[in-house]
Amino acid sequence: MLDDATPPGETTPEYRCMWCSATLPSTHETTCPSCGATLVGEGEAAVPGLTAIDADAILRNARSGGRTRPRGGRLLSWISGEYDEGEEEAAPTPGSLAPPPAEVRLEMLRLELEAQVANAQAEAEALAADSAVEGGRPLTPPPQTVEAEPGPTTEAAPAASGSDGEAPPD
């Protein structure tokens, strides 16, 4: 077909290695002179299960008989799509599908609000940085925010200068 498409005065295209794209001297090369890649295989190798039917796998499957679930249990059944229709699943415990308690919902809401505030602060800082870059001004550090909830209280540590007369530990 390629010969029909080329006009009589033109040359045929160069043959190239499919791995390194080096020009090949002829079409009869079995290995690439540049990279050493095999260009022509010894033939079609039959790979059981890929290019040929795997007779051993068919026999193993036939010998397994009535076993419908693979050895791996539920996970392998889920992955392979083989489900046992006769097996009944255990009923869920009554509290497993109940909504979370009020304390948990409040904590979830608090975390969600904190995330939204952090996103808004990051967006504001990004806009300020963009405007500073466009205006040619130096970037200033963002102002420190005060937490809405007080953190754990800590007592003042004794001064390290040795106010009680003892030297600090080394």
mmCIF file of C-alpha atoms in Angstrom:
data_model
loop_
_atom_site.group_PDB
_atom_site.id
_atom_site.type_symbol
_atom_site.label_atom_id
_atom_site.label_comp_id
_atom_site.label_asym_id
_atom_site.label_seq_id
_atom_site.Cartn_x
_atom_site.Cartn_y
_atom_site.Cartn_z
ATOM 1 C CA MET A 1 0.000 0.000 0.000
ATOM 2 C CA LEU A 2 2.846 2.366 0.775
ATOM 3 C CA ASP A 3 4.342 1.696 -2.654
ATOM 4 C CA ASP A 4 1.078 2.722 -4.307
ATOM 5 C CA ALA A 5 0.989 6.029 -2.413
ATOM 6 C CA THR A 6 4.527 7.191 -3.280
ATOM 7 C CA PRO A 7 5.077 8.794 -6.676
ATOM 8 C CA PRO A 8 7.608 7.031 -8.947
ATOM 9 C CA GLY A 9 10.328 9.688 -8.556
ATOM 10 C CA GLU A 10 10.374 9.781 -4.747
ATOM 11 C CA THR A 11 12.368 7.508 -2.442
ATOM 12 C CA THR A 12 10.836 5.309 0.209
ATOM 13 C CA PRO A 13 10.906 6.589 3.795
ATOM 14 C CA GLU A 14 13.818 5.761 6.090
ATOM 15 C CA TYR A 15 13.426 2.796 8.382
ATOM 16 C CA ARG A 16 13.839 3.665 12.048
ATOM 17 C CA CYS A 17 14.257 1.761 15.288
ATOM 18 C CA MET A 18 10.998 1.727 17.203
ATOM 19 C CA TRP A 19 12.864 2.155 20.502
ATOM 20 C CA CYS A 20 15.511 4.851 19.892
ATOM 21 C CA SER A 21 14.414 6.234 16.480
ATOM 22 C CA ALA A 22 17.863 5.679 14.967
ATOM 23 C CA THR A 23 17.967 5.233 11.185
ATOM 24 C CA LEU A 24 18.333 1.565 10.196
ATOM 25 C CA PRO A 25 20.495 0.549 7.231
ATOM 26 C CA SER A 26 17.900 -1.939 5.950
ATOM 27 C CA THR A 27 14.550 -3.474 6.769
ATOM 28 C CA HIS A 28 16.129 -6.868 7.435
ATOM 29 C CA GLU A 29 17.933 -5.857 10.632
ATOM 30 C CA THR A 30 17.072 -8.028 13.649
ATOM 31 C CA THR A 31 18.726 -5.756 16.207
ATOM 32 C CA CYS A 32 19.227 -2.004 16.251
ATOM 33 C CA PRO A 33 22.883 -1.065 15.634
ATOM 34 C CA SER A 34 22.490 2.002 17.859
ATOM 35 C CA CYS A 35 20.721 0.740 20.991
ATOM 36 C CA GLY A 36 20.864 -3.038 20.518
ATOM 37 C CA ALA A 37 17.098 -3.492 20.861
ATOM 38 C CA THR A 38 15.515 -6.554 19.285
ATOM 39 C CA LEU A 39 13.540 -5.431 16.266
ATOM 40 C CA VAL A 40 12.234 -8.793 15.075
ATOM 41 C CA GLY A 41 11.207 -11.402 17.605
ATOM 42 C CA GLU A 42 11.564 -15.150 17.215
ATOM 43 C CA GLY A 43 7.827 -15.458 16.752
ATOM 44 C CA GLU A 44 4.678 -15.266 18.740
ATOM 45 C CA ALA A 45 5.277 -16.628 22.202
ATOM 46 C CA ALA A 46 2.138 -18.038 23.753
ATOM 47 C CA VAL A 47 1.632 -16.586 27.195
ATOM 48 C CA PRO A 48 -1.005 -18.617 29.060
ATOM 49 C CA GLY A 49 -3.863 -16.415 30.140
ATOM 50 C CA LEU A 50 -2.695 -13.509 28.005
ATOM 51 C CA THR A 51 -2.230 -14.630 24.404
ATOM 52 C CA ALA A 52 -3.446 -18.205 24.814
ATOM 53 C CA ILE A 53 -6.087 -19.998 26.815
ATOM 54 C CA ASP A 54 -4.640 -21.274 30.088
ATOM 55 C CA ALA A 55 -5.779 -24.892 30.214
ATOM 56 C CA ASP A 56 -4.374 -25.390 33.725
ATOM 57 C CA ALA A 57 -6.472 -22.524 35.064
ATOM 58 C CA ILE A 58 -9.579 -23.960 33.431
ATOM 59 C CA LEU A 59 -8.896 -27.359 35.013
ATOM 60 C CA ARG A 60 -8.257 -25.830 38.443
ATOM 61 C CA ASN A 61 -11.525 -23.914 38.192
ATOM 62 C CA ALA A 62 -13.418 -27.041 37.147
ATOM 63 C CA ARG A 63 -11.890 -29.057 40.021
ATOM 64 C CA SER A 64 -12.882 -26.484 42.618
ATOM 65 C CA GLY A 65 -16.445 -27.698 42.145
ATOM 66 C CA GLY A 66 -19.101 -25.988 44.223
ATOM 67 C CA ARG A 67 -16.806 -23.512 45.910
ATOM 68 C CA THR A 68 -18.178 -20.133 44.922
ATOM 69 C CA ARG A 69 -16.080 -17.888 47.116
ATOM 70 C CA PRO A 70 -12.375 -17.505 46.397
ATOM 71 C CA ARG A 71 -9.878 -18.396 49.102
ATOM 72 C CA GLY A 72 -9.260 -14.746 49.975
ATOM 73 C CA GLY A 73 -12.662 -14.309 51.580
ATOM 74 C CA ARG A 74 -14.874 -11.272 51.250
ATOM 75 C CA LEU A 75 -12.221 -8.861 50.007
ATOM 76 C CA LEU A 76 -11.184 -11.088 47.123
ATOM 77 C CA SER A 77 -14.858 -11.779 46.376
ATOM 78 C CA TRP A 78 -15.510 -8.052 46.234
ATOM 79 C CA ILE A 79 -12.506 -7.447 43.963
ATOM 80 C CA SER A 80 -13.333 -10.314 41.609
ATOM 81 C CA GLY A 81 -17.065 -9.615 41.600
ATOM 82 C CA GLU A 82 -17.966 -13.143 42.700
ATOM 83 C CA TYR A 83 -20.565 -12.910 45.417
ATOM 84 C CA ASP A 84 -22.216 -15.790 47.219
ATOM 85 C CA GLU A 85 -25.943 -15.302 46.690
ATOM 86 C CA GLY A 86 -26.980 -17.801 49.380
ATOM 87 C CA GLU A 87 -25.048 -16.161 52.187
ATOM 88 C CA GLU A 88 -26.953 -13.778 54.419
ATOM 89 C CA GLU A 89 -25.135 -10.753 55.743
ATOM 90 C CA ALA A 90 -25.220 -10.024 59.443
ATOM 91 C CA ALA A 91 -27.694 -7.331 60.436
ATOM 92 C CA PRO A 92 -26.035 -4.099 61.574
ATOM 93 C CA THR A 93 -26.120 -3.301 65.256
ATOM 94 C CA PRO A 94 -28.846 -0.809 66.196
ATOM 95 C CA GLY A 95 -26.487 2.059 67.080
ATOM 96 C CA SER A 96 -24.179 1.699 64.080
ATOM 97 C CA LEU A 97 -26.409 3.679 61.727
ATOM 98 C CA ALA A 98 -27.503 6.307 64.253
ATOM 99 C CA PRO A 99 -26.292 9.894 63.834
ATOM 100 C CA PRO A 100 -23.378 10.892 66.058
ATOM 101 C CA PRO A 101 -24.033 12.385 69.488
ATOM 102 C CA ALA A 102 -24.466 16.142 69.911
ATOM 103 C CA GLU A 103 -20.922 16.621 71.289
ATOM 104 C CA VAL A 104 -19.430 14.961 68.218
ATOM 105 C CA ARG A 105 -21.586 17.036 65.872
ATOM 106 C CA LEU A 106 -20.513 20.236 67.663
ATOM 107 C CA GLU A 107 -16.854 19.257 67.344
ATOM 108 C CA MET A 108 -17.336 18.457 63.650
ATOM 109 C CA LEU A 109 -18.965 21.864 63.126
ATOM 110 C CA ARG A 110 -16.151 23.597 65.034
ATOM 111 C CA LEU A 111 -13.517 21.875 62.878
ATOM 112 C CA GLU A 112 -15.404 22.779 59.715
ATOM 113 C CA LEU A 113 -15.624 26.440 60.745
ATOM 114 C CA GLU A 114 -11.912 26.500 61.616
ATOM 115 C CA ALA A 115 -11.122 25.096 58.176
ATOM 116 C CA GLN A 116 -13.274 27.742 56.486
ATOM 117 C CA VAL A 117 -11.569 30.515 58.485
ATOM 118 C CA ALA A 118 -8.134 29.122 57.576
ATOM 119 C CA ASN A 119 -9.116 29.009 53.896
ATOM 120 C CA ALA A 120 -10.394 32.597 54.026
ATOM 121 C CA GLN A 121 -7.190 33.775 55.732
ATOM 122 C CA ALA A 122 -5.041 31.996 53.156
ATOM 123 C CA GLU A 123 -7.054 33.569 50.337
ATOM 124 C CA ALA A 124 -6.703 37.036 51.886
ATOM 125 C CA GLU A 125 -2.943 36.546 52.310
ATOM 126 C CA ALA A 126 -2.635 35.379 48.697
ATOM 127 C CA LEU A 127 -4.538 38.446 47.457
ATOM 128 C CA ALA A 128 -2.340 40.727 49.578
ATOM 129 C CA ALA A 129 0.798 39.054 48.229
ATOM 130 C CA ASP A 130 -0.437 39.391 44.644
ATOM 131 C CA SER A 131 -1.200 43.083 45.092
ATOM 132 C CA ALA A 132 2.204 43.661 46.747
ATOM 133 C CA VAL A 133 4.001 41.955 43.874
ATOM 134 C CA GLU A 134 2.012 43.904 41.277
ATOM 135 C CA GLY A 135 2.615 47.178 43.109
ATOM 136 C CA GLY A 136 6.322 46.518 43.625
ATOM 137 C CA ARG A 137 6.016 46.678 47.406
ATOM 138 C CA PRO A 138 7.844 44.271 49.715
ATOM 139 C CA LEU A 139 5.795 41.478 51.206
ATOM 140 C CA THR A 140 4.863 42.077 54.815
ATOM 141 C CA PRO A 141 4.211 39.221 57.202
ATOM 142 C CA PRO A 142 0.523 38.611 57.912
ATOM 143 C CA PRO A 143 -0.823 39.978 61.192
ATOM 144 C CA GLN A 144 -0.963 37.479 64.016
ATOM 145 C CA THR A 145 -4.492 36.350 64.790
ATOM 146 C CA VAL A 146 -5.752 35.739 68.280
ATOM 147 C CA GLU A 147 -7.407 32.388 68.895
ATOM 148 C CA ALA A 148 -11.104 32.497 69.723
ATOM 149 C CA GLU A 149 -10.719 29.762 72.311
ATOM 150 C CA PRO A 150 -8.205 30.164 75.099
ATOM 151 C CA GLY A 151 -5.430 27.612 74.963
ATOM 152 C CA PRO A 152 -4.283 25.566 77.906
ATOM 153 C CA THR A 153 -3.055 27.775 80.704
ATOM 154 C CA THR A 154 0.516 27.356 81.806
ATOM 155 C CA GLU A 155 2.038 28.608 84.985
ATOM 156 C CA ALA A 156 4.972 30.962 84.757
ATOM 157 C CA ALA A 157 8.209 29.027 84.809
ATOM 158 C CA PRO A 158 10.812 30.067 87.362
ATOM 159 C CA ALA A 159 13.414 32.425 85.968
ATOM 160 C CA ALA A 160 16.510 30.743 84.606
ATOM 161 C CA SER A 161 18.771 33.360 86.195
ATOM 162 C CA GLY A 162 18.725 31.434 89.418
ATOM 163 C CA SER A 163 16.444 33.665 91.495
ATOM 164 C CA ASP A 164 16.146 30.961 94.143
ATOM 165 C CA GLY A 165 19.910 30.875 94.580
ATOM 166 C CA GLU A 166 20.583 27.722 92.562
ATOM 167 C CA ALA A 167 22.314 27.570 89.222
ATOM 168 C CA PRO A 168 20.273 26.321 86.258
ATOM 169 C CA PRO A 169 20.895 22.651 85.327
ATOM 170 C CA ASP A 170 23.308 21.977 82.470
#
